[in-house]
Amino acid sequence: AIRAQSVQQDAAKQARAFVNMLSAGCNATDLVQCLLQDGPREAGAGLSGFIDLGEIPLNSVKRIFEAGRPHEADINCGKPDEPPPAQTSPCEPSISLNALKRARTTLDDFSDFYFPIHGLPKTAFFRHLPLLVFVEASIYQLDEENEQIARIVASTAPACSGGSASSSPQPCKRSVLRRVLESHGLLSEKVANELQAGESYWQLERTLCAAMAAGQPISKADVLRASSLKSFDYRVLHDLLRQRYKTHLDTTTSARLDAFLRVDECLTDICDDLYDYEKDVAANAFNVLRG
């Protein structure tokens, strides 16, 4: 009984010594050394030998872990200052389920065709799923809003002139997409140029669809230009992939690859327009065959 009482007293002293040590700012290295060697000493305790954690009462173990739990100030100590989390605002993008469904088809095709070009397996897509899905779904959301504007023009405007035809999808949603890419260091000059190409496509779509809905003649050159700009989202995704995996090719090879892919993207869009012709006409959306 006397032996058991002595062990309990020693364990209690060890627990207090642990708490005092951790409260005094003991780091992880010191703690490990104490556990593997002689353990912490309480003033006047005269403890020696290895620590038997099994003999420390559970409530003392709890106090030890609570004392050793890092506080928020400790976690941030030594790290570079980070900007405060962005506050939610009315301009934050809202991505519809339909935009996500449309993005799924494009992303499936993108990962099937573009990843192997750079020697990447399709499963590599999941490493960057949040970014790629956010970007593509945001673009489709803006595309849906642009088509909605074109439908409004068709139902309310007898002719294509200024007004609604010059409207554009919500500028705050476009700026959010750019800010997200910029905050991740991915808003390269090429990505910015392709996003601007998307703006040009949407403006052309509104103008052409308003004119066709009003029975006005349109320019073949504008139709072909809109068709060439339509696949800007593939080019945005491709450059993001290149940046993430550092798969930059030499200038000549990169230019040839981009030229080939642009032709392939246009042909793919023409194929899609064949399937979607009736739906696009009913929705007053751009379709190269309609033009």
PDB file of C-alpha atoms in Angstrom:
ATOM      1  CA  ALA A   1       0.000   0.000   0.000  1.00  0.00           C
ATOM      2  CA  ILE A   2       2.848   2.332   0.906  1.00  0.00           C
ATOM      3  CA  ARG A   3       4.536   1.482  -2.421  1.00  0.00           C
ATOM      4  CA  ALA A   4       1.341   2.219  -4.370  1.00  0.00           C
ATOM      5  CA  GLN A   5       0.886   5.535  -2.554  1.00  0.00           C
ATOM      6  CA  SER A   6       4.464   6.495  -3.361  1.00  0.00           C
ATOM      7  CA  VAL A   7       3.954   5.683  -7.059  1.00  0.00           C
ATOM      8  CA  GLN A   8       0.819   7.838  -7.169  1.00  0.00           C
ATOM      9  CA  GLN A   9       2.642  10.732  -5.531  1.00  0.00           C
ATOM     10  CA  ASP A  10       5.485  10.449  -8.036  1.00  0.00           C
ATOM     11  CA  ALA A  11       2.990  10.340 -10.924  1.00  0.00           C
ATOM     12  CA  ALA A  12       1.207  13.429  -9.620  1.00  0.00           C
ATOM     13  CA  LYS A  13       4.537  15.264  -9.350  1.00  0.00           C
ATOM     14  CA  GLN A  14       5.411  14.207 -12.909  1.00  0.00           C
ATOM     15  CA  ALA A  15       2.062  15.471 -14.175  1.00  0.00           C
ATOM     16  CA  ARG A  16       2.535  18.845 -12.452  1.00  0.00           C
ATOM     17  CA  ALA A  17       6.048  19.070 -13.856  1.00  0.00           C
ATOM     18  CA  PHE A  18       4.698  18.379 -17.357  1.00  0.00           C
ATOM     19  CA  VAL A  19       2.068  21.081 -17.033  1.00  0.00           C
ATOM     20  CA  ASN A  20       4.585  23.602 -15.713  1.00  0.00           C
ATOM     21  CA  MET A  21       7.047  22.764 -18.453  1.00  0.00           C
ATOM     22  CA  LEU A  22       4.479  23.118 -21.239  1.00  0.00           C
ATOM     23  CA  SER A  23       3.031  26.283 -19.726  1.00  0.00           C
ATOM     24  CA  ALA A  24       6.534  27.769 -19.740  1.00  0.00           C
ATOM     25  CA  GLY A  25       6.711  27.369 -23.526  1.00  0.00           C
ATOM     26  CA  CYS A  26       8.377  23.999 -23.966  1.00  0.00           C
ATOM     27  CA  ASN A  27       8.806  23.130 -27.624  1.00  0.00           C
ATOM     28  CA  ALA A  28       8.238  19.741 -29.243  1.00  0.00           C
ATOM     29  CA  THR A  29      11.927  18.801 -29.157  1.00  0.00           C
ATOM     30  CA  ASP A  30      12.193  19.403 -25.412  1.00  0.00           C
ATOM     31  CA  LEU A  31       9.017  17.414 -24.806  1.00  0.00           C
ATOM     32  CA  VAL A  32      10.322  14.411 -26.752  1.00  0.00           C
ATOM     33  CA  GLN A  33      13.610  14.501 -24.896  1.00  0.00           C
ATOM     34  CA  CYS A  34      11.774  14.539 -21.580  1.00  0.00           C
ATOM     35  CA  LEU A  35       9.648  11.578 -22.575  1.00  0.00           C
ATOM     36  CA  LEU A  36      12.602   9.497 -23.792  1.00  0.00           C
ATOM     37  CA  GLN A  37      15.097  10.439 -21.084  1.00  0.00           C
ATOM     38  CA  ASP A  38      14.636  11.512 -17.485  1.00  0.00           C
ATOM     39  CA  GLY A  39      11.411  13.489 -17.697  1.00  0.00           C
ATOM     40  CA  PRO A  40      10.663  16.917 -16.240  1.00  0.00           C
ATOM     41  CA  ARG A  41      11.508  17.651 -12.627  1.00  0.00           C
ATOM     42  CA  GLU A  42       9.260  19.444 -10.230  1.00  0.00           C
ATOM     43  CA  ALA A  43      11.257  21.678  -7.909  1.00  0.00           C
ATOM     44  CA  GLY A  44      12.363  19.591  -4.972  1.00  0.00           C
ATOM     45  CA  ALA A  45      10.693  16.467  -6.352  1.00  0.00           C
ATOM     46  CA  GLY A  46      13.869  14.474  -6.723  1.00  0.00           C
ATOM     47  CA  LEU A  47      12.393  12.376  -9.522  1.00  0.00           C
ATOM     48  CA  SER A  48      14.613  10.156 -11.599  1.00  0.00           C
ATOM     49  CA  GLY A  49      14.327   7.455 -14.218  1.00  0.00           C
ATOM     50  CA  PHE A  50      12.079   7.112 -17.231  1.00  0.00           C
ATOM     51  CA  ILE A  51       8.498   8.390 -17.199  1.00  0.00           C
ATOM     52  CA  ASP A  52       5.810   5.762 -17.023  1.00  0.00           C
ATOM     53  CA  LEU A  53       2.889   7.479 -18.749  1.00  0.00           C
ATOM     54  CA  GLY A  54       0.668   4.582 -17.772  1.00  0.00           C
ATOM     55  CA  GLU A  55       0.948   5.634 -14.139  1.00  0.00           C
ATOM     56  CA  ILE A  56      -0.166   9.233 -14.746  1.00  0.00           C
ATOM     57  CA  PRO A  57      -3.882   9.748 -13.897  1.00  0.00           C
ATOM     58  CA  LEU A  58      -6.178  10.418 -16.863  1.00  0.00           C
ATOM     59  CA  ASN A  59      -7.154  13.859 -15.590  1.00  0.00           C
ATOM     60  CA  SER A  60      -3.475  14.769 -15.454  1.00  0.00           C
ATOM     61  CA  VAL A  61      -2.937  13.505 -19.021  1.00  0.00           C
ATOM     62  CA  LYS A  62      -5.825  15.719 -20.104  1.00  0.00           C
ATOM     63  CA  ARG A  63      -4.206  18.725 -18.419  1.00  0.00           C
ATOM     64  CA  ILE A  64      -0.932  17.924 -20.147  1.00  0.00           C
ATOM     65  CA  PHE A  65      -2.509  17.883 -23.594  1.00  0.00           C
ATOM     66  CA  GLU A  66      -4.541  21.011 -22.889  1.00  0.00           C
ATOM     67  CA  ALA A  67      -1.395  22.809 -21.780  1.00  0.00           C
ATOM     68  CA  GLY A  68       0.458  21.620 -24.871  1.00  0.00           C
ATOM     69  CA  ARG A  69      -2.293  22.456 -27.344  1.00  0.00           C
ATOM     70  CA  PRO A  70      -1.071  25.251 -29.630  1.00  0.00           C
ATOM     71  CA  HIS A  71      -2.939  28.496 -29.457  1.00  0.00           C
ATOM     72  CA  GLU A  72      -3.875  30.503 -32.552  1.00  0.00           C
ATOM     73  CA  ALA A  73      -1.020  32.937 -31.914  1.00  0.00           C
ATOM     74  CA  ASP A  74       1.437  30.040 -31.752  1.00  0.00           C
ATOM     75  CA  ILE A  75       0.110  28.517 -34.969  1.00  0.00           C
ATOM     76  CA  ASN A  76       0.601  31.757 -36.897  1.00  0.00           C
ATOM     77  CA  CYS A  77       3.993  32.496 -35.308  1.00  0.00           C
ATOM     78  CA  GLY A  78       6.733  32.644 -37.912  1.00  0.00           C
ATOM     79  CA  LYS A  79       4.399  32.457 -40.875  1.00  0.00           C
ATOM     80  CA  PRO A  80       4.067  35.293 -43.387  1.00  0.00           C
ATOM     81  CA  ASP A  81       1.124  37.573 -42.901  1.00  0.00           C
ATOM     82  CA  GLU A  82      -1.876  36.396 -44.855  1.00  0.00           C
ATOM     83  CA  PRO A  83      -4.735  38.581 -46.053  1.00  0.00           C
ATOM     84  CA  PRO A  84      -7.947  38.216 -44.045  1.00  0.00           C
ATOM     85  CA  PRO A  85     -10.542  35.904 -45.581  1.00  0.00           C
ATOM     86  CA  ALA A  86     -12.664  37.633 -48.170  1.00  0.00           C
ATOM     87  CA  GLN A  87     -16.046  38.707 -46.901  1.00  0.00           C
ATOM     88  CA  THR A  88     -19.084  37.380 -48.698  1.00  0.00           C
ATOM     89  CA  SER A  89     -20.617  40.046 -50.876  1.00  0.00           C
ATOM     90  CA  PRO A  90     -23.592  40.265 -53.235  1.00  0.00           C
ATOM     91  CA  CYS A  91     -21.098  40.007 -56.074  1.00  0.00           C
ATOM     92  CA  GLU A  92     -19.944  36.499 -55.178  1.00  0.00           C
ATOM     93  CA  PRO A  93     -20.695  34.154 -58.077  1.00  0.00           C
ATOM     94  CA  SER A  94     -23.621  31.779 -57.953  1.00  0.00           C
ATOM     95  CA  ILE A  95     -23.082  28.725 -60.134  1.00  0.00           C
ATOM     96  CA  SER A  96     -26.231  26.934 -61.211  1.00  0.00           C
ATOM     97  CA  LEU A  97     -26.656  23.181 -61.352  1.00  0.00           C
ATOM     98  CA  ASN A  98     -27.132  23.449 -65.111  1.00  0.00           C
ATOM     99  CA  ALA A  99     -23.808  25.273 -65.447  1.00  0.00           C
ATOM    100  CA  LEU A 100     -22.124  22.474 -63.493  1.00  0.00           C
ATOM    101  CA  LYS A 101     -23.748  19.856 -65.737  1.00  0.00           C
ATOM    102  CA  ARG A 102     -22.556  21.632 -68.862  1.00  0.00           C
ATOM    103  CA  ALA A 103     -19.085  22.024 -67.373  1.00  0.00           C
ATOM    104  CA  ARG A 104     -18.918  18.282 -66.683  1.00  0.00           C
ATOM    105  CA  THR A 105     -19.071  17.423 -70.391  1.00  0.00           C
ATOM    106  CA  THR A 106     -16.344  19.897 -71.302  1.00  0.00           C
ATOM    107  CA  LEU A 107     -14.073  18.843 -68.441  1.00  0.00           C
ATOM    108  CA  ASP A 108     -14.474  15.173 -69.332  1.00  0.00           C
ATOM    109  CA  ASP A 109     -13.456  15.905 -72.920  1.00  0.00           C
ATOM    110  CA  PHE A 110     -10.636  18.176 -71.748  1.00  0.00           C
ATOM    111  CA  SER A 111      -9.102  15.575 -69.427  1.00  0.00           C
ATOM    112  CA  ASP A 112      -9.445  12.847 -72.086  1.00  0.00           C
ATOM    113  CA  PHE A 113      -7.652  14.815 -74.797  1.00  0.00           C
ATOM    114  CA  TYR A 114      -5.430  17.504 -73.252  1.00  0.00           C
ATOM    115  CA  PHE A 115      -3.920  15.607 -70.329  1.00  0.00           C
ATOM    116  CA  PRO A 116      -2.298  12.879 -72.500  1.00  0.00           C
ATOM    117  CA  ILE A 117      -0.726  15.562 -74.689  1.00  0.00           C
ATOM    118  CA  HIS A 118       1.442  16.476 -71.715  1.00  0.00           C
ATOM    119  CA  GLY A 119       2.002  12.892 -70.585  1.00  0.00           C
ATOM    120  CA  LEU A 120      -0.485  13.144 -67.723  1.00  0.00           C
ATOM    121  CA  PRO A 121      -2.989  10.436 -66.753  1.00  0.00           C
ATOM    122  CA  LYS A 122      -6.635  11.377 -66.667  1.00  0.00           C
ATOM    123  CA  THR A 123      -6.633  10.816 -62.912  1.00  0.00           C
ATOM    124  CA  ALA A 124      -4.348  13.855 -62.575  1.00  0.00           C
ATOM    125  CA  PHE A 125      -7.504  15.902 -63.119  1.00  0.00           C
ATOM    126  CA  PHE A 126      -8.578  15.261 -59.528  1.00  0.00           C
ATOM    127  CA  ARG A 127      -5.486  16.979 -58.194  1.00  0.00           C
ATOM    128  CA  HIS A 128      -6.843  20.278 -59.521  1.00  0.00           C
ATOM    129  CA  LEU A 129     -10.551  19.471 -59.566  1.00  0.00           C
ATOM    130  CA  PRO A 130     -11.703  22.479 -57.454  1.00  0.00           C
ATOM    131  CA  LEU A 131      -9.921  25.024 -59.664  1.00  0.00           C
ATOM    132  CA  LEU A 132     -10.871  23.510 -63.036  1.00  0.00           C
ATOM    133  CA  VAL A 133     -14.494  22.920 -62.042  1.00  0.00           C
ATOM    134  CA  PHE A 134     -14.820  26.427 -60.607  1.00  0.00           C
ATOM    135  CA  VAL A 135     -13.353  28.071 -63.698  1.00  0.00           C
ATOM    136  CA  GLU A 136     -15.352  26.080 -66.253  1.00  0.00           C
ATOM    137  CA  ALA A 137     -18.637  26.254 -64.332  1.00  0.00           C
ATOM    138  CA  SER A 138     -18.176  30.015 -63.842  1.00  0.00           C
ATOM    139  CA  ILE A 139     -17.673  30.448 -67.583  1.00  0.00           C
ATOM    140  CA  TYR A 140     -20.795  28.404 -68.321  1.00  0.00           C
ATOM    141  CA  GLN A 141     -22.741  30.440 -65.770  1.00  0.00           C
ATOM    142  CA  LEU A 142     -21.726  33.633 -67.550  1.00  0.00           C
ATOM    143  CA  ASP A 143     -22.604  31.996 -70.876  1.00  0.00           C
ATOM    144  CA  GLU A 144     -26.074  31.129 -69.589  1.00  0.00           C
ATOM    145  CA  GLU A 145     -26.625  34.716 -68.482  1.00  0.00           C
ATOM    146  CA  ASN A 146     -25.438  35.985 -71.858  1.00  0.00           C
ATOM    147  CA  GLU A 147     -27.908  33.686 -73.636  1.00  0.00           C
ATOM    148  CA  GLN A 148     -30.636  34.942 -71.311  1.00  0.00           C
ATOM    149  CA  ILE A 149     -29.853  38.495 -72.412  1.00  0.00           C
ATOM    150  CA  ALA A 150     -30.067  37.371 -76.054  1.00  0.00           C
ATOM    151  CA  ARG A 151     -33.493  35.806 -75.390  1.00  0.00           C
ATOM    152  CA  ILE A 152     -34.720  39.008 -73.784  1.00  0.00           C
ATOM    153  CA  VAL A 153     -33.512  40.943 -76.811  1.00  0.00           C
ATOM    154  CA  ALA A 154     -35.386  38.589 -79.132  1.00  0.00           C
ATOM    155  CA  SER A 155     -38.636  38.942 -77.210  1.00  0.00           C
ATOM    156  CA  THR A 156     -38.548  42.689 -76.539  1.00  0.00           C
ATOM    157  CA  ALA A 157     -36.456  44.398 -79.201  1.00  0.00           C
ATOM    158  CA  PRO A 158     -37.762  44.585 -82.776  1.00  0.00           C
ATOM    159  CA  ALA A 159     -34.329  45.464 -84.080  1.00  0.00           C
ATOM    160  CA  CYS A 160     -30.708  45.255 -83.092  1.00  0.00           C
ATOM    161  CA  SER A 161     -29.721  48.631 -81.762  1.00  0.00           C
ATOM    162  CA  GLY A 162     -27.708  49.610 -78.710  1.00  0.00           C
ATOM    163  CA  GLY A 163     -29.840  48.911 -75.627  1.00  0.00           C
ATOM    164  CA  SER A 164     -30.094  45.347 -74.482  1.00  0.00           C
ATOM    165  CA  ALA A 165     -27.853  44.001 -77.239  1.00  0.00           C
ATOM    166  CA  SER A 166     -24.926  45.868 -75.717  1.00  0.00           C
ATOM    167  CA  SER A 167     -25.564  44.555 -72.204  1.00  0.00           C
ATOM    168  CA  SER A 168     -23.250  41.929 -70.787  1.00  0.00           C
ATOM    169  CA  PRO A 169     -23.341  39.255 -68.069  1.00  0.00           C
ATOM    170  CA  GLN A 170     -22.928  40.565 -64.523  1.00  0.00           C
ATOM    171  CA  PRO A 171     -19.553  42.343 -64.377  1.00  0.00           C
ATOM    172  CA  CYS A 172     -19.076  41.440 -60.693  1.00  0.00           C
ATOM    173  CA  LYS A 173     -19.155  37.721 -61.542  1.00  0.00           C
ATOM    174  CA  ARG A 174     -16.561  38.215 -64.251  1.00  0.00           C
ATOM    175  CA  SER A 175     -14.322  40.137 -61.871  1.00  0.00           C
ATOM    176  CA  VAL A 176     -14.641  37.410 -59.214  1.00  0.00           C
ATOM    177  CA  LEU A 177     -13.376  34.809 -61.683  1.00  0.00           C
ATOM    178  CA  ARG A 178     -10.393  37.002 -62.497  1.00  0.00           C
ATOM    179  CA  ARG A 179      -9.686  37.706 -58.829  1.00  0.00           C
ATOM    180  CA  VAL A 180      -9.690  34.009 -57.961  1.00  0.00           C
ATOM    181  CA  LEU A 181      -7.197  33.251 -60.733  1.00  0.00           C
ATOM    182  CA  GLU A 182      -5.051  36.224 -59.772  1.00  0.00           C
ATOM    183  CA  SER A 183      -5.035  35.233 -56.092  1.00  0.00           C
ATOM    184  CA  HIS A 184      -3.628  31.826 -57.108  1.00  0.00           C
ATOM    185  CA  GLY A 185      -1.004  33.382 -59.370  1.00  0.00           C
ATOM    186  CA  LEU A 186      -2.694  31.930 -62.462  1.00  0.00           C
ATOM    187  CA  LEU A 187      -3.959  35.020 -64.252  1.00  0.00           C
ATOM    188  CA  SER A 188      -1.220  34.887 -66.874  1.00  0.00           C
ATOM    189  CA  GLU A 189      -1.194  37.156 -69.893  1.00  0.00           C
ATOM    190  CA  LYS A 190      -2.499  34.301 -72.026  1.00  0.00           C
ATOM    191  CA  VAL A 191      -5.347  33.493 -69.645  1.00  0.00           C
ATOM    192  CA  ALA A 192      -6.282  37.184 -69.445  1.00  0.00           C
ATOM    193  CA  ASN A 193      -6.281  37.406 -73.258  1.00  0.00           C
ATOM    194  CA  GLU A 194      -8.511  34.344 -73.581  1.00  0.00           C
ATOM    195  CA  LEU A 195     -10.954  35.685 -71.003  1.00  0.00           C
ATOM    196  CA  GLN A 196     -11.075  38.888 -73.036  1.00  0.00           C
ATOM    197  CA  ALA A 197     -11.727  36.760 -76.119  1.00  0.00           C
ATOM    198  CA  GLY A 198     -14.689  35.324 -74.213  1.00  0.00           C
ATOM    199  CA  GLU A 199     -15.998  38.831 -73.627  1.00  0.00           C
ATOM    200  CA  SER A 200     -15.706  39.518 -77.354  1.00  0.00           C
ATOM    201  CA  TYR A 201     -17.547  36.280 -78.154  1.00  0.00           C
ATOM    202  CA  TRP A 202     -20.428  37.103 -75.833  1.00  0.00           C
ATOM    203  CA  GLN A 203     -20.725  40.603 -77.293  1.00  0.00           C
ATOM    204  CA  LEU A 204     -20.784  39.148 -80.809  1.00  0.00           C
ATOM    205  CA  GLU A 205     -23.354  36.540 -79.776  1.00  0.00           C
ATOM    206  CA  ARG A 206     -25.691  39.216 -78.394  1.00  0.00           C
ATOM    207  CA  THR A 207     -25.330  41.381 -81.487  1.00  0.00           C
ATOM    208  CA  LEU A 208     -25.725  38.546 -83.999  1.00  0.00           C
ATOM    209  CA  CYS A 209     -28.653  36.926 -82.188  1.00  0.00           C
ATOM    210  CA  ALA A 210     -30.451  40.257 -81.816  1.00  0.00           C
ATOM    211  CA  ALA A 211     -30.020  40.905 -85.541  1.00  0.00           C
ATOM    212  CA  MET A 212     -31.201  37.419 -86.548  1.00  0.00           C
ATOM    213  CA  ALA A 213     -34.193  37.639 -84.209  1.00  0.00           C
ATOM    214  CA  ALA A 214     -35.117  40.943 -85.881  1.00  0.00           C
ATOM    215  CA  GLY A 215     -34.656  39.512 -89.398  1.00  0.00           C
ATOM    216  CA  GLN A 216     -31.719  41.783 -90.153  1.00  0.00           C
ATOM    217  CA  PRO A 217     -28.728  40.779 -92.286  1.00  0.00           C
ATOM    218  CA  ILE A 218     -25.535  39.783 -90.520  1.00  0.00           C
ATOM    219  CA  SER A 219     -21.897  39.628 -91.589  1.00  0.00           C
ATOM    220  CA  LYS A 220     -20.389  36.249 -92.464  1.00  0.00           C
ATOM    221  CA  ALA A 221     -17.075  37.545 -91.123  1.00  0.00           C
ATOM    222  CA  ASP A 222     -18.702  38.200 -87.730  1.00  0.00           C
ATOM    223  CA  VAL A 223     -20.172  34.689 -87.700  1.00  0.00           C
ATOM    224  CA  LEU A 224     -16.794  33.091 -88.436  1.00  0.00           C
ATOM    225  CA  ARG A 225     -15.078  35.313 -85.872  1.00  0.00           C
ATOM    226  CA  ALA A 226     -17.617  34.328 -83.220  1.00  0.00           C
ATOM    227  CA  SER A 227     -17.064  30.667 -84.098  1.00  0.00           C
ATOM    228  CA  SER A 228     -13.292  31.039 -83.707  1.00  0.00           C
ATOM    229  CA  LEU A 229     -13.692  32.703 -80.290  1.00  0.00           C
ATOM    230  CA  LYS A 230     -16.297  30.306 -78.915  1.00  0.00           C
ATOM    231  CA  SER A 231     -13.819  27.735 -77.538  1.00  0.00           C
ATOM    232  CA  PHE A 232     -11.921  30.229 -75.410  1.00  0.00           C
ATOM    233  CA  ASP A 233     -12.725  28.177 -72.291  1.00  0.00           C
ATOM    234  CA  TYR A 234     -10.644  25.239 -73.579  1.00  0.00           C
ATOM    235  CA  ARG A 235      -7.711  27.569 -74.085  1.00  0.00           C
ATOM    236  CA  VAL A 236      -8.115  28.994 -70.567  1.00  0.00           C
ATOM    237  CA  LEU A 237      -8.151  25.492 -69.069  1.00  0.00           C
ATOM    238  CA  HIS A 238      -5.164  24.447 -71.177  1.00  0.00           C
ATOM    239  CA  ASP A 239      -3.028  27.342 -70.003  1.00  0.00           C
ATOM    240  CA  LEU A 240      -4.008  26.684 -66.381  1.00  0.00           C
ATOM    241  CA  LEU A 241      -2.886  23.086 -66.869  1.00  0.00           C
ATOM    242  CA  ARG A 242       0.421  24.228 -68.313  1.00  0.00           C
ATOM    243  CA  GLN A 243       1.019  26.591 -65.412  1.00  0.00           C
ATOM    244  CA  ARG A 244       0.171  24.015 -62.743  1.00  0.00           C
ATOM    245  CA  TYR A 245       2.392  21.306 -64.213  1.00  0.00           C
ATOM    246  CA  LYS A 246       5.079  23.591 -65.668  1.00  0.00           C
ATOM    247  CA  THR A 247       4.658  21.855 -69.026  1.00  0.00           C
ATOM    248  CA  HIS A 248       5.791  24.826 -71.095  1.00  0.00           C
ATOM    249  CA  LEU A 249       7.147  23.816 -74.501  1.00  0.00           C
ATOM    250  CA  ASP A 250       9.617  25.728 -76.626  1.00  0.00           C
ATOM    251  CA  THR A 251       8.106  28.641 -78.531  1.00  0.00           C
ATOM    252  CA  THR A 252       7.926  26.939 -81.932  1.00  0.00           C
ATOM    253  CA  THR A 253       6.416  23.690 -80.634  1.00  0.00           C
ATOM    254  CA  SER A 254       3.957  25.548 -78.411  1.00  0.00           C
ATOM    255  CA  ALA A 255       2.788  27.733 -81.299  1.00  0.00           C
ATOM    256  CA  ARG A 256       2.268  24.700 -83.544  1.00  0.00           C
ATOM    257  CA  LEU A 257       0.375  22.850 -80.822  1.00  0.00           C
ATOM    258  CA  ASP A 258      -1.862  25.848 -80.145  1.00  0.00           C
ATOM    259  CA  ALA A 259      -2.602  26.237 -83.870  1.00  0.00           C
ATOM    260  CA  PHE A 260      -3.551  22.567 -84.162  1.00  0.00           C
ATOM    261  CA  LEU A 261      -5.720  22.672 -81.047  1.00  0.00           C
ATOM    262  CA  ARG A 262      -7.522  25.810 -82.219  1.00  0.00           C
ATOM    263  CA  VAL A 263      -8.565  24.027 -85.432  1.00  0.00           C
ATOM    264  CA  ASP A 264      -9.639  20.972 -83.447  1.00  0.00           C
ATOM    265  CA  GLU A 265     -11.641  23.126 -81.017  1.00  0.00           C
ATOM    266  CA  CYS A 266     -13.440  24.927 -83.849  1.00  0.00           C
ATOM    267  CA  LEU A 267     -14.296  21.634 -85.553  1.00  0.00           C
ATOM    268  CA  THR A 268     -15.593  20.252 -82.271  1.00  0.00           C
ATOM    269  CA  ASP A 269     -17.820  23.310 -81.826  1.00  0.00           C
ATOM    270  CA  ILE A 270     -19.178  22.973 -85.378  1.00  0.00           C
ATOM    271  CA  CYS A 271     -19.992  19.326 -84.624  1.00  0.00           C
ATOM    272  CA  ASP A 272     -21.806  20.400 -81.446  1.00  0.00           C
ATOM    273  CA  ASP A 273     -23.715  23.032 -83.424  1.00  0.00           C
ATOM    274  CA  LEU A 274     -24.980  20.303 -85.748  1.00  0.00           C
ATOM    275  CA  TYR A 275     -26.520  18.468 -82.806  1.00  0.00           C
ATOM    276  CA  ASP A 276     -27.772  21.601 -81.040  1.00  0.00           C
ATOM    277  CA  TYR A 277     -29.081  23.531 -84.061  1.00  0.00           C
ATOM    278  CA  GLU A 278     -32.801  23.358 -83.290  1.00  0.00           C
ATOM    279  CA  LYS A 279     -32.281  23.995 -79.580  1.00  0.00           C
ATOM    280  CA  ASP A 280     -30.021  26.990 -80.251  1.00  0.00           C
ATOM    281  CA  VAL A 281     -32.470  28.529 -82.714  1.00  0.00           C
ATOM    282  CA  ALA A 282     -35.337  28.136 -80.238  1.00  0.00           C
ATOM    283  CA  ALA A 283     -33.227  29.713 -77.481  1.00  0.00           C
ATOM    284  CA  ASN A 284     -31.907  32.466 -79.779  1.00  0.00           C
ATOM    285  CA  ALA A 285     -28.337  31.320 -78.995  1.00  0.00           C
ATOM    286  CA  PHE A 286     -25.383  31.544 -81.326  1.00  0.00           C
ATOM    287  CA  ASN A 287     -24.941  28.659 -83.737  1.00  0.00           C
ATOM    288  CA  VAL A 288     -22.484  28.905 -86.625  1.00  0.00           C
ATOM    289  CA  LEU A 289     -24.886  27.023 -88.932  1.00  0.00           C
ATOM    290  CA  ARG A 290     -27.677  29.416 -88.048  1.00  0.00           C
ATOM    291  CA  GLY A 291     -25.484  32.289 -89.216  1.00  0.00           C
TER     292      GLY A 291
END
